Amino acid sequence: MGSGGGEDPEAAVEPLQVLFFRKGSTIYFEGEDARCWYEVLRGTVRTCRFRADGYRQLTNFFYRGDVFGVDEGRYLETAEAVTDVRVRRRSLTAGEELPLRRALASAQRCIFLLGHKTAEQRLAAFLIGGLDPADSSQTVVLPMSRADIADHLGLTIHTVSRTFSDMARRGLIRIGRPHMISIMDLDALRAISGEEAFDSKDLNGHVTFVTGRFA
Amino acid sequence: MGSGGGEDPEAAVEPLQVLFFRKGSTIYFEGEDARCWYEVLRGTVRTCRFRADGYRQLTNFFYRGDVFGVDEGRYLETAEAVTDVRVRRRSLTAGEELPLRRALASAQRCIFLLGHKTAEQRLAAFLIGGLDPADSSQTVVLPMSRADIADHLGLTIHTVSRTFSDMARRGLIRIGRPHMISIMDLDALRAISGEEAFDSKDLNGHVTFVTGRFA
DNA sequence: CGAAACCTTGACTTTAATCAAGGTACGTGG
DNA sequence: CCACGTACCTTGATTAAAGTCAAGGTTTCG
């Protein structure tokens, strides 16, 4: 049931409204009054819903700089710390334009990701999305488990694992430890994900139009 | 290529900033400067992206009262009229809190929908989401084509069609014309979609926990 | 060092996509 | 009003993709 409350004493170290949560702890629960929104200062946060059939549906991951918890009335999701995290908490009062925009951008990124059809496409897009633009090392650190990734993308851990292995076999990525993935061929990954980059590889000339609205 | 521009002369009929778009016309294009956001007054709007591999990815549908086009800088998607629509257009200046919230809510609904795993789950959730809470007739009008639904849910038109047919065969829905679907057993649909309603039917006692975080 | 959690892989089953063919609805013009 | 053409929808057969079942290997952490 996790390690309990998140109002860690360490929060007192930082001035006002900077809080620390241990890995696995809950930042807020679905259904609680949404009085504050959060910005990730360090670590990774996930939001999820526990559905009636027992499945956990993971809606998004949030990294440094991302905003979450901008809900109306009550939180629609539960937020949990994937790693130890530090967050800044702000009350939800006025002039919320900027955070709302940023939250919205996250939601849209998520939707684009989920709109990908095959497991390979989703995972390629997921890896690309995990690249830190400030860091040119081409290494993606995946702080979350395979189960987290699977739930986020609507796959099983088996498919995630198999697909990563297959990508590694083809030289697209290299898996150091499970959570350290080096991208060896970014263009190929981009092509697989369906976002730009067609130069190398061919994709089997797979330019099929799903609908006939191009006339 | 659609029936061309959307700045229909009929727009002049309504006072300021109420516009009319013919079915199939484009309201704004992906990449354009996002100077305005929109509220649907009548009809249905879809937003989509045309991906590099030729696939159209449909991100959302918008109905009366919904807000769309709340993007920063440039539009991230193309907006098109699914039916003839009337929209109110507002410039994007200050005090955007409310529309941002509403847009965000839409994005979240969309994400929840896409998070469903099987075709049946997605379509059940889609049908439930299409119910007008103000109208108790249990009849869902789907103004969009099967192709639109398929693209939105990451399925093919074949699977959409087959799944609807199968639901009808089992008495969950009744298909009048393709765009008029009557819901005959809402609880069963809810159970399939994974959102509440377990009373009737059993779902084979399918309360499997995907991850082990329930201790 | 040992236990537990997590990850990978193989064999088989289920689900959805693809390939292919008809059927239905709708608008247009005769 | 009916005939025809087009776009849209449905269905069947086959193939490909992902899930399930089962087992074994790794990492991590106490």
Short mmCIF file of C-alpha atoms (C1' of nucleotides) in Angstrom, two decimals:
data_model
loop_
_atom_site.label_atom_id
_atom_site.label_comp_id
_atom_site.label_asym_id
_atom_site.label_seq_id
_atom_site.Cartn_x
_atom_site.Cartn_y
_atom_site.Cartn_z
CA MET A 1 0.00 0.00 0.00
CA GLY A 2 2.96 2.30 -0.51
CA SER A 3 4.98 3.93 2.23
CA GLY A 4 2.17 6.14 3.41
CA GLY A 5 1.89 9.90 3.67
CA GLY A 6 3.82 12.26 1.47
CA GLU A 7 4.09 15.25 3.79
CA ASP A 8 7.68 14.31 4.47
CA PRO A 9 9.54 16.27 7.16
CA GLU A 10 12.22 17.02 4.56
CA ALA A 11 9.77 19.40 2.97
CA ALA A 12 10.55 21.79 5.76
CA VAL A 13 14.10 22.09 4.46
CA GLU A 14 12.90 24.03 1.44
CA PRO A 15 11.05 27.30 1.95
CA LEU A 16 7.35 27.44 1.26
CA GLN A 17 5.38 24.82 -0.61
CA VAL A 18 8.26 22.76 -1.90
CA LEU A 19 7.52 19.18 -0.98
CA PHE A 20 9.39 15.92 -1.10
CA PHE A 21 7.77 12.58 -1.80
CA ARG A 22 9.33 9.17 -1.50
CA LYS A 23 9.27 6.77 -4.41
CA GLY A 24 5.95 4.95 -4.48
CA SER A 25 4.10 7.40 -2.27
CA THR A 26 0.93 9.15 -3.33
CA ILE A 27 0.89 12.87 -3.97
CA TYR A 28 -2.87 13.10 -4.19
CA PHE A 29 -5.77 10.72 -4.68
CA GLU A 30 -8.40 10.67 -7.35
CA GLY A 31 -11.55 12.24 -5.94
CA GLU A 32 -9.80 14.55 -3.47
CA ASP A 33 -10.54 18.26 -3.59
CA ALA A 34 -8.24 19.80 -6.16
CA ARG A 35 -6.89 22.73 -4.21
CA CYS A 36 -3.37 22.86 -5.65
CA TRP A 37 -1.44 22.20 -8.78
CA TYR A 38 2.14 20.98 -8.91
CA GLU A 39 5.33 21.50 -10.83
CA VAL A 40 7.96 18.76 -10.93
CA LEU A 41 11.33 20.01 -9.70
CA ARG A 42 13.11 16.68 -9.69
CA GLY A 43 12.12 13.08 -10.37
CA THR A 44 9.19 11.54 -12.18
CA VAL A 45 5.50 11.50 -11.36
CA ARG A 46 2.73 9.38 -12.82
CA THR A 47 -0.99 9.99 -12.86
CA CYS A 48 -3.39 7.09 -13.03
CA ARG A 49 -6.91 5.90 -12.54
CA PHE A 50 -7.97 2.68 -10.91
CA ARG A 51 -10.82 1.37 -12.95
CA ALA A 52 -13.77 -0.62 -11.77
CA ASP A 53 -12.48 -3.80 -13.41
CA GLY A 54 -9.30 -3.62 -11.37
CA TYR A 55 -7.05 -2.38 -14.12
CA ARG A 56 -4.88 0.60 -13.55
CA GLN A 57 -4.94 3.04 -16.39
CA LEU A 58 -1.89 5.20 -16.52
CA THR A 59 -2.61 8.53 -18.13
CA ASN A 60 0.68 10.35 -18.12
CA PHE A 61 4.20 10.76 -16.84
CA PHE A 62 5.57 14.08 -15.69
CA TYR A 63 9.19 15.14 -15.65
CA ARG A 64 11.14 18.15 -14.45
CA GLY A 65 9.34 21.30 -15.47
CA ASP A 66 6.02 19.59 -16.15
CA VAL A 67 2.83 20.67 -14.45
CA PHE A 68 0.17 18.32 -13.16
CA GLY A 69 -2.90 18.39 -10.98
CA VAL A 70 -4.61 21.27 -12.79
CA ASP A 71 -8.05 19.75 -12.35
CA GLU A 72 -11.36 21.36 -11.62
CA GLY A 73 -13.19 20.60 -8.40
CA ARG A 74 -11.81 17.16 -7.70
CA TYR A 75 -8.75 15.40 -8.99
CA LEU A 76 -9.64 13.11 -11.86
CA GLU A 77 -6.58 10.93 -11.34
CA THR A 78 -4.25 9.76 -8.64
CA ALA A 79 -0.70 11.15 -8.73
CA GLU A 80 2.15 9.01 -7.46
CA ALA A 81 5.90 9.38 -7.22
CA VAL A 82 7.69 7.03 -9.63
CA THR A 83 11.03 8.01 -8.15
CA ASP A 84 11.81 10.17 -5.17
CA VAL A 85 10.51 13.55 -6.30
CA ARG A 86 10.60 17.15 -5.33
CA VAL A 87 7.64 19.28 -6.38
CA ARG A 88 6.53 22.85 -5.98
CA ARG A 89 2.92 23.21 -4.93
CA ARG A 90 0.80 26.25 -5.70
CA SER A 91 -2.74 26.97 -4.74
CA LEU A 92 -5.26 27.20 -7.50
CA THR A 93 -6.49 30.77 -7.33
CA ALA A 94 -6.00 33.26 -10.15
CA GLY A 95 -3.87 33.84 -13.22
CA GLU A 96 -3.63 30.15 -13.94
CA GLU A 97 -3.22 30.68 -17.67
CA LEU A 98 0.31 29.46 -17.99
CA PRO A 99 0.04 26.26 -16.02
CA LEU A 100 -3.18 25.41 -17.76
CA ARG A 101 -1.49 25.75 -21.09
CA ARG A 102 1.33 23.56 -20.05
CA ALA A 103 -0.95 20.93 -18.64
CA LEU A 104 -2.89 20.98 -21.82
CA ALA A 105 0.25 20.51 -23.86
CA SER A 106 1.06 17.43 -21.81
CA ALA A 107 -2.37 16.03 -22.40
CA GLN A 108 -2.00 16.54 -26.10
CA ARG A 109 1.38 14.87 -26.22
CA CYS A 110 -0.17 11.96 -24.42
CA ILE A 111 -3.02 11.74 -26.87
CA PHE A 112 -0.65 11.76 -29.81
CA LEU A 113 1.29 8.98 -28.23
CA LEU A 114 -1.76 6.83 -27.62
CA GLY A 115 -2.95 7.43 -31.12
CA HIS A 116 -0.08 5.38 -32.50
CA LYS A 117 -1.29 2.01 -33.63
CA THR A 118 1.36 -0.67 -33.20
CA ALA A 119 3.43 -1.48 -30.15
CA GLU A 120 6.59 -0.57 -32.05
CA GLN A 121 5.23 2.82 -33.08
CA ARG A 122 4.14 3.67 -29.57
CA LEU A 123 7.42 2.61 -28.02
CA ALA A 124 9.48 4.45 -30.62
CA ALA A 125 7.48 7.61 -29.96
CA PHE A 126 7.76 7.06 -26.24
CA LEU A 127 11.54 6.76 -26.41
CA ILE A 128 11.87 9.86 -28.55
CA GLY A 129 9.62 11.74 -26.16
CA GLY A 130 11.89 10.72 -23.32
CA LEU A 131 14.98 12.33 -24.85
CA ASP A 132 16.17 15.34 -22.91
CA PRO A 133 16.61 18.13 -25.48
CA ALA A 134 19.26 19.72 -23.28
CA ASP A 135 21.29 16.51 -23.24
CA SER A 136 22.79 15.39 -26.53
CA SER A 137 23.97 12.01 -25.26
CA GLN A 138 21.15 10.13 -27.01
CA THR A 139 20.63 8.17 -23.85
CA VAL A 140 17.16 7.86 -22.45
CA VAL A 141 16.73 7.18 -18.78
CA LEU A 142 13.45 5.43 -18.18
CA PRO A 143 12.76 5.87 -14.49
CA MET A 144 9.58 3.85 -14.63
CA SER A 145 9.03 0.12 -14.77
CA ARG A 146 8.04 -1.88 -17.81
CA ALA A 147 4.63 -2.27 -16.20
CA ASP A 148 4.29 1.51 -16.03
CA ILE A 149 5.21 1.86 -19.67
CA ALA A 150 2.84 -0.92 -20.64
CA ASP A 151 -0.07 0.60 -18.76
CA HIS A 152 0.66 3.98 -20.22
CA LEU A 153 0.69 2.71 -23.78
CA GLY A 154 -2.06 0.14 -23.51
CA LEU A 155 0.33 -2.81 -23.93
CA THR A 156 1.54 -5.66 -21.75
CA ILE A 157 4.96 -5.83 -20.15
CA HIS A 158 5.73 -8.79 -22.42
CA THR A 159 5.15 -6.81 -25.56
CA VAL A 160 7.16 -3.88 -24.23
CA SER A 161 10.05 -6.15 -23.37
CA ARG A 162 9.93 -8.09 -26.63
CA THR A 163 9.70 -4.94 -28.69
CA PHE A 164 12.67 -3.35 -26.93
CA SER A 165 14.65 -6.54 -27.41
CA ASP A 166 13.78 -6.62 -31.06
CA MET A 167 14.78 -2.99 -31.51
CA ALA A 168 18.10 -3.78 -29.86
CA ARG A 169 18.57 -6.83 -32.12
CA ARG A 170 18.14 -4.58 -35.15
CA GLY A 171 20.61 -2.04 -33.83
CA LEU A 172 18.11 0.77 -33.25
CA ILE A 173 18.77 0.97 -29.54
CA ARG A 174 21.09 -0.51 -26.97
CA ILE A 175 19.84 -1.63 -23.59
CA GLY A 176 22.42 -1.24 -20.86
CA ARG A 177 20.49 -1.89 -17.77
CA PRO A 178 16.74 -2.08 -18.18
CA HIS A 179 16.35 1.61 -17.36
CA MET A 180 19.20 2.95 -19.48
CA ILE A 181 18.50 2.88 -23.17
CA SER A 182 20.87 4.37 -25.72
CA ILE A 183 19.39 5.41 -29.00
CA MET A 184 21.64 4.22 -31.82
CA ASP A 185 19.50 5.22 -34.81
CA LEU A 186 17.23 8.12 -33.99
CA ASP A 187 16.12 8.62 -37.59
CA ALA A 188 14.93 5.05 -37.86
CA LEU A 189 13.01 5.42 -34.62
CA ARG A 190 11.44 8.62 -35.91
CA ALA A 191 10.44 6.85 -39.10
CA ILE A 192 8.87 4.00 -37.14
CA SER A 193 6.99 6.40 -34.90
CA GLY A 194 5.60 8.10 -37.97
CA GLU A 195 7.05 11.51 -37.16
CA GLU A 196 9.33 12.78 -39.91
CA ALA A 197 12.66 11.23 -40.85
CA PHE A 198 12.24 9.06 -43.90
CA ASP A 199 15.76 9.45 -45.30
CA SER A 200 17.28 6.13 -44.26
CA LYS A 201 15.39 2.85 -44.22
CA ASP A 202 12.31 2.48 -46.32
CA LEU A 203 9.33 1.41 -44.24
CA ASN A 204 8.37 -0.74 -47.25
CA GLY A 205 6.94 2.21 -49.10
CA HIS A 206 4.14 2.04 -46.62
CA VAL A 207 2.30 5.19 -47.63
CA THR A 208 -1.21 3.84 -47.33
CA PHE A 209 -4.03 6.28 -46.83
CA VAL A 210 -6.51 5.03 -44.31
CA THR A 211 -9.30 7.25 -45.48
CA GLY A 212 -10.19 8.52 -48.88
CA ARG A 213 -10.26 12.18 -48.12
CA PHE A 214 -7.21 13.12 -50.20
CA ALA A 215 -8.76 13.12 -53.65
CA MET B 1 -9.64 18.41 -51.06
CA GLY B 2 -12.91 19.42 -49.43
CA SER B 3 -15.19 22.16 -50.58
CA GLY B 4 -12.70 24.94 -50.02
CA GLY B 5 -12.67 27.94 -47.70
CA GLY B 6 -14.74 28.14 -44.58
CA GLU B 7 -15.32 31.91 -44.39
CA ASP B 8 -18.81 31.34 -45.66
CA PRO B 9 -20.89 34.42 -46.53
CA GLU B 10 -23.57 33.08 -44.21
CA ALA B 11 -21.31 34.02 -41.34
CA ALA B 12 -22.31 37.63 -41.93
CA VAL B 13 -25.85 36.74 -40.95
CA GLU B 14 -24.81 36.31 -37.32
CA PRO B 15 -23.42 39.31 -35.46
CA LEU B 16 -19.76 39.37 -34.60
CA GLN B 17 -17.47 36.34 -34.70
CA VAL B 18 -20.09 33.69 -35.16
CA LEU B 19 -19.03 31.66 -38.18
CA PHE B 20 -20.59 28.97 -40.27
CA PHE B 21 -18.64 26.13 -41.87
CA ARG B 22 -19.91 23.64 -44.37
CA LYS B 23 -19.52 19.93 -43.74
CA GLY B 24 -16.03 18.83 -44.77
CA SER B 25 -14.52 22.28 -44.77
CA THR B 26 -11.47 23.22 -42.74
CA ILE B 27 -11.76 25.60 -39.81
CA TYR B 28 -8.03 26.00 -39.37
CA PHE B 29 -4.91 24.18 -40.46
CA GLU B 30 -2.18 22.62 -38.40
CA GLY B 31 0.74 25.03 -38.31
CA GLU B 32 -1.30 28.21 -38.71
CA ASP B 33 -0.90 30.98 -36.17
CA ALA B 34 -3.27 30.25 -33.29
CA ARG B 35 -4.94 33.59 -32.89
CA CYS B 36 -8.40 32.40 -31.86
CA TRP B 37 -10.13 29.68 -29.98
CA TYR B 38 -13.56 28.34 -30.79
CA GLU B 39 -16.73 27.16 -29.14
CA VAL B 40 -19.07 24.80 -30.94
CA LEU B 41 -22.59 26.24 -31.18
CA ARG B 42 -24.05 23.57 -33.43
CA GLY B 43 -22.69 20.51 -35.23
CA THR B 44 -19.58 18.44 -34.75
CA VAL B 45 -15.92 19.31 -35.27
CA ARG B 46 -12.93 17.00 -35.47
CA THR B 47 -9.27 17.79 -34.91
CA CYS B 48 -6.61 15.74 -36.61
CA ARG B 49 -3.00 15.53 -37.64
CA PHE B 50 -1.69 14.31 -40.94
CA ARG B 51 1.35 12.28 -40.15
CA ALA B 52 4.43 11.89 -42.25
CA ASP B 53 3.56 8.30 -43.15
CA GLY B 54 0.26 9.43 -44.66
CA TYR B 55 -1.95 8.34 -41.83
CA ARG B 56 -4.46 10.71 -40.43
CA GLN B 57 -4.53 10.69 -36.68
CA LEU B 58 -7.76 11.90 -35.27
CA THR B 59 -7.32 13.41 -31.84
CA ASN B 60 -10.77 14.46 -30.76
CA PHE B 61 -14.36 15.28 -31.57
CA PHE B 62 -16.08 18.39 -30.32
CA TYR B 63 -19.80 18.88 -29.77
CA ARG B 64 -22.07 21.74 -28.80
CA GLY B 65 -20.53 23.61 -25.90
CA ASP B 66 -17.05 22.18 -26.39
CA VAL B 67 -14.03 24.41 -26.85
CA PHE B 68 -11.21 23.74 -29.27
CA GLY B 69 -8.25 25.54 -30.75
CA VAL B 70 -6.76 26.64 -27.44
CA ASP B 71 -3.19 26.12 -28.66
CA GLU B 72 -0.08 28.12 -28.03
CA GLY B 73 1.69 29.84 -30.89
CA ARG B 74 0.59 27.59 -33.73
CA TYR B 75 -2.23 25.13 -34.01
CA LEU B 76 -1.01 21.63 -33.33
CA GLU B 77 -3.87 20.05 -35.26
CA THR B 78 -6.18 20.71 -38.15
CA ALA B 79 -9.84 21.35 -37.30
CA GLU B 80 -12.53 20.28 -39.75
CA ALA B 81 -16.30 20.36 -39.81
CA VAL B 82 -17.76 16.85 -39.57
CA THR B 83 -21.23 18.24 -40.17
CA ASP B 84 -22.32 21.76 -41.04
CA VAL B 85 -21.29 23.67 -37.94
CA ARG B 86 -21.73 27.02 -36.33
CA VAL B 87 -18.97 28.20 -34.02
CA ARG B 88 -18.21 31.24 -31.95
CA ARG B 89 -14.70 32.56 -32.38
CA ARG B 90 -12.83 34.51 -29.71
CA SER B 91 -9.41 36.00 -29.83
CA LEU B 92 -6.82 34.61 -27.49
CA THR B 93 -5.96 37.48 -25.17
CA ALA B 94 -6.58 37.43 -21.43
CA GLY B 95 -8.64 35.65 -18.80
CA GLU B 96 -8.45 32.37 -20.66
CA GLU B 97 -8.86 30.30 -17.54
CA LEU B 98 -12.23 28.83 -18.27
CA PRO B 99 -11.71 27.76 -21.86
CA LEU B 100 -8.38 26.30 -20.98
CA ARG B 101 -9.97 24.21 -18.32
CA ARG B 102 -12.61 22.99 -20.65
CA ALA B 103 -10.14 22.15 -23.36
CA LEU B 104 -8.08 20.31 -20.86
CA ALA B 105 -11.09 18.32 -19.73
CA SER B 106 -11.65 17.27 -23.33
CA ALA B 107 -8.07 16.16 -23.68
CA GLN B 108 -8.38 14.09 -20.58
CA ARG B 109 -11.55 12.43 -21.71
CA CYS B 110 -9.79 11.59 -24.93
CA ILE B 111 -6.85 10.09 -23.13
CA PHE B 112 -9.08 7.94 -20.99
CA LEU B 113 -10.80 6.71 -24.10
CA LEU B 114 -7.56 5.82 -25.84
CA GLY B 115 -6.30 4.08 -22.79
CA HIS B 116 -8.88 1.34 -23.24
CA LYS B 117 -7.28 -1.79 -24.58
CA THR B 118 -9.67 -3.79 -26.77
CA ALA B 119 -11.80 -2.61 -29.65
CA GLU B 120 -14.95 -3.48 -27.74
CA GLN B 121 -13.88 -1.51 -24.67
CA ARG B 122 -13.02 1.54 -26.72
CA LEU B 123 -16.25 1.47 -28.67
CA ALA B 124 -18.35 0.91 -25.58
CA ALA B 125 -16.70 3.89 -23.92
CA PHE B 126 -17.10 5.90 -27.09
CA LEU B 127 -20.82 5.20 -27.26
CA ILE B 128 -21.34 6.04 -23.60
CA GLY B 129 -19.40 9.26 -24.07
CA GLY B 130 -21.68 10.13 -26.96
CA LEU B 131 -24.82 10.03 -24.82
CA ASP B 132 -26.37 13.42 -24.30
CA PRO B 133 -26.93 13.72 -20.54
CA ALA B 134 -29.81 16.10 -21.19
CA ASP B 135 -31.53 13.56 -23.43
CA SER B 136 -32.76 10.39 -21.78
CA SER B 137 -33.71 8.62 -25.00
CA GLN B 138 -30.67 6.32 -24.86
CA THR B 139 -30.10 7.01 -28.51
CA VAL B 140 -26.67 8.07 -29.65
CA VAL B 141 -26.34 10.02 -32.85
CA LEU B 142 -22.93 9.46 -34.36
CA PRO B 143 -22.48 12.29 -36.82
CA MET B 144 -19.11 11.01 -37.96
CA SER B 145 -18.21 8.19 -40.30
CA ARG B 146 -16.91 4.79 -39.31
CA ALA B 147 -13.54 5.91 -40.66
CA ASP B 148 -13.57 8.88 -38.29
CA ILE B 149 -14.37 6.63 -35.36
CA ALA B 150 -11.69 4.16 -36.40
CA ASP B 151 -9.01 6.82 -36.71
CA HIS B 152 -10.01 8.30 -33.40
CA LEU B 153 -9.77 5.00 -31.56
CA GLY B 154 -6.79 3.54 -33.38
CA LEU B 155 -8.86 0.85 -35.09
CA THR B 156 -9.88 0.05 -38.66
CA ILE B 157 -13.33 0.62 -40.09
CA HIS B 158 -13.70 -3.15 -40.38
CA THR B 159 -13.19 -3.69 -36.69
CA VAL B 160 -15.53 -0.83 -35.81
CA SER B 161 -18.21 -2.25 -38.06
CA ARG B 162 -17.78 -5.82 -36.89
CA THR B 163 -17.77 -4.82 -33.24
CA PHE B 164 -20.95 -2.77 -33.60
CA SER B 165 -22.58 -5.65 -35.44
CA ASP B 166 -21.57 -8.04 -32.72
CA MET B 167 -22.90 -5.74 -29.99
CA ALA B 168 -26.18 -5.55 -31.88
CA ARG B 169 -26.28 -9.35 -32.23
CA ARG B 170 -25.93 -9.65 -28.48
CA GLY B 171 -28.68 -7.12 -27.86
CA LEU B 172 -26.49 -4.42 -26.33
CA ILE B 173 -27.32 -1.87 -28.99
CA ARG B 174 -29.61 -1.52 -31.96
CA ILE B 175 -28.41 0.02 -35.19
CA GLY B 176 -31.12 1.87 -37.04
CA ARG B 177 -29.29 3.63 -39.74
CA PRO B 178 -25.51 3.56 -39.44
CA HIS B 179 -25.52 6.90 -37.63
CA MET B 180 -28.36 6.21 -35.21
CA ILE B 181 -27.50 3.78 -32.47
CA SER B 182 -29.88 2.97 -29.65
CA ILE B 183 -28.38 1.72 -26.45
CA MET B 184 -30.39 -1.26 -25.21
CA ASP B 185 -28.24 -2.29 -22.26
CA LEU B 186 -26.29 0.63 -20.87
CA ASP B 187 -25.09 -1.26 -17.82
CA ALA B 188 -23.56 -3.99 -19.95
CA LEU B 189 -21.80 -1.38 -22.05
CA ARG B 190 -20.51 0.30 -18.91
CA ALA B 191 -19.21 -3.02 -17.66
CA ILE B 192 -17.46 -3.68 -20.96
CA SER B 193 -15.90 -0.23 -20.99
CA GLY B 194 -14.56 -0.84 -17.51
CA GLU B 195 -16.36 2.10 -15.93
CA GLU B 196 -18.68 1.05 -13.13
CA ALA B 197 -21.83 -1.05 -13.51
CA PHE B 198 -21.10 -4.62 -12.53
CA ASP B 199 -24.58 -5.51 -11.26
CA SER B 200 -25.85 -7.53 -14.21
CA LYS B 201 -23.71 -9.79 -16.35
CA ASP B 202 -20.50 -11.12 -14.90
CA LEU B 203 -17.51 -10.35 -17.12
CA ASN B 204 -16.24 -13.80 -16.12
CA GLY B 205 -15.10 -12.55 -12.75
CA HIS B 206 -12.37 -10.81 -14.63
CA VAL B 207 -10.87 -8.84 -11.78
CA THR B 208 -7.26 -9.29 -12.71
CA PHE B 209 -4.75 -6.85 -11.37
CA VAL B 210 -2.21 -5.91 -13.98
CA THR B 211 0.37 -4.73 -11.54
CA GLY B 212 1.25 -5.88 -8.10
CA ARG B 213 0.87 -2.61 -6.30
CA PHE B 214 -2.19 -3.61 -4.33
CA ALA B 215 -0.48 -5.65 -1.59
"C1'" DC C 1 24.33 -13.44 0.36
"C1'" DG C 2 19.73 -14.26 -0.23
"C1'" DA C 3 15.01 -12.92 -1.24
"C1'" DA C 4 11.86 -10.38 -3.79
"C1'" DA C 5 10.73 -7.75 -7.46
"C1'" DC C 6 11.45 -7.09 -12.05
"C1'" DC C 7 12.64 -8.30 -16.72
"C1'" DT C 8 13.16 -11.48 -20.70
"C1'" DT C 9 11.96 -15.28 -23.55
"C1'" DG C 10 9.37 -19.29 -25.61
"C1'" DA C 11 5.04 -21.71 -27.01
"C1'" DC C 12 0.45 -21.14 -27.88
"C1'" DT C 13 -4.10 -18.53 -28.19
"C1'" DT C 14 -6.78 -14.61 -29.08
"C1'" DT C 15 -7.55 -10.29 -31.33
"C1'" DA C 16 -7.40 -7.16 -34.86
"C1'" DA C 17 -5.51 -5.99 -39.55
"C1'" DT C 18 -5.44 -7.11 -44.27
"C1'" DC C 19 -7.29 -8.79 -48.53
"C1'" DA C 20 -11.41 -9.29 -51.13
"C1'" DA C 21 -16.12 -8.94 -52.25
"C1'" DG C 22 -20.88 -7.42 -51.76
"C1'" DG C 23 -24.57 -4.67 -49.96
"C1'" DT C 24 -26.83 -0.19 -48.57
"C1'" DA C 25 -27.80 4.67 -48.57
"C1'" DC C 26 -27.84 8.89 -50.79
"C1'" DG C 27 -27.66 12.46 -54.25
"C1'" DT C 28 -28.14 13.66 -59.07
"C1'" DG C 29 -29.99 13.76 -63.43
"C1'" DG C 30 -33.02 11.81 -66.62
"C1'" DC D 1 -40.26 9.21 -59.43
"C1'" DC D 2 -36.91 6.06 -60.78
"C1'" DA D 3 -32.13 4.76 -62.56
"C1'" DC D 4 -27.70 5.17 -61.84
"C1'" DG D 5 -23.25 6.26 -59.71
"C1'" DT D 6 -20.60 7.04 -55.75
"C1'" DA D 7 -19.44 6.87 -51.22
"C1'" DC D 8 -20.06 4.33 -47.22
"C1'" DC D 9 -20.86 0.26 -44.56
"C1'" DT D 10 -20.84 -4.80 -43.65
"C1'" DT D 11 -19.11 -9.39 -43.92
"C1'" DG D 12 -16.04 -13.49 -44.88
"C1'" DA D 13 -11.40 -15.64 -45.23
"C1'" DT D 14 -6.73 -15.23 -44.26
"C1'" DT D 15 -2.57 -13.22 -42.14
"C1'" DA D 16 -0.12 -10.60 -38.75
"C1'" DA D 17 0.19 -8.70 -34.13
"C1'" DA D 18 -0.33 -8.74 -29.41
"C1'" DG D 19 -2.03 -11.24 -25.27
"C1'" DT D 20 -1.78 -15.28 -22.26
"C1'" DC D 21 0.45 -19.03 -19.98
"C1'" DA D 22 4.66 -20.70 -18.24
"C1'" DA D 23 9.32 -20.63 -16.96
"C1'" DG D 24 13.79 -18.92 -16.15
"C1'" DG D 25 17.26 -15.06 -15.67
"C1'" DT D 26 18.68 -10.28 -13.63
"C1'" DT D 27 18.75 -6.51 -10.76
"C1'" DT D 28 18.26 -4.55 -6.59
"C1'" DC D 29 18.14 -4.02 -1.91
"C1'" DG D 30 18.14 -5.38 2.69
#
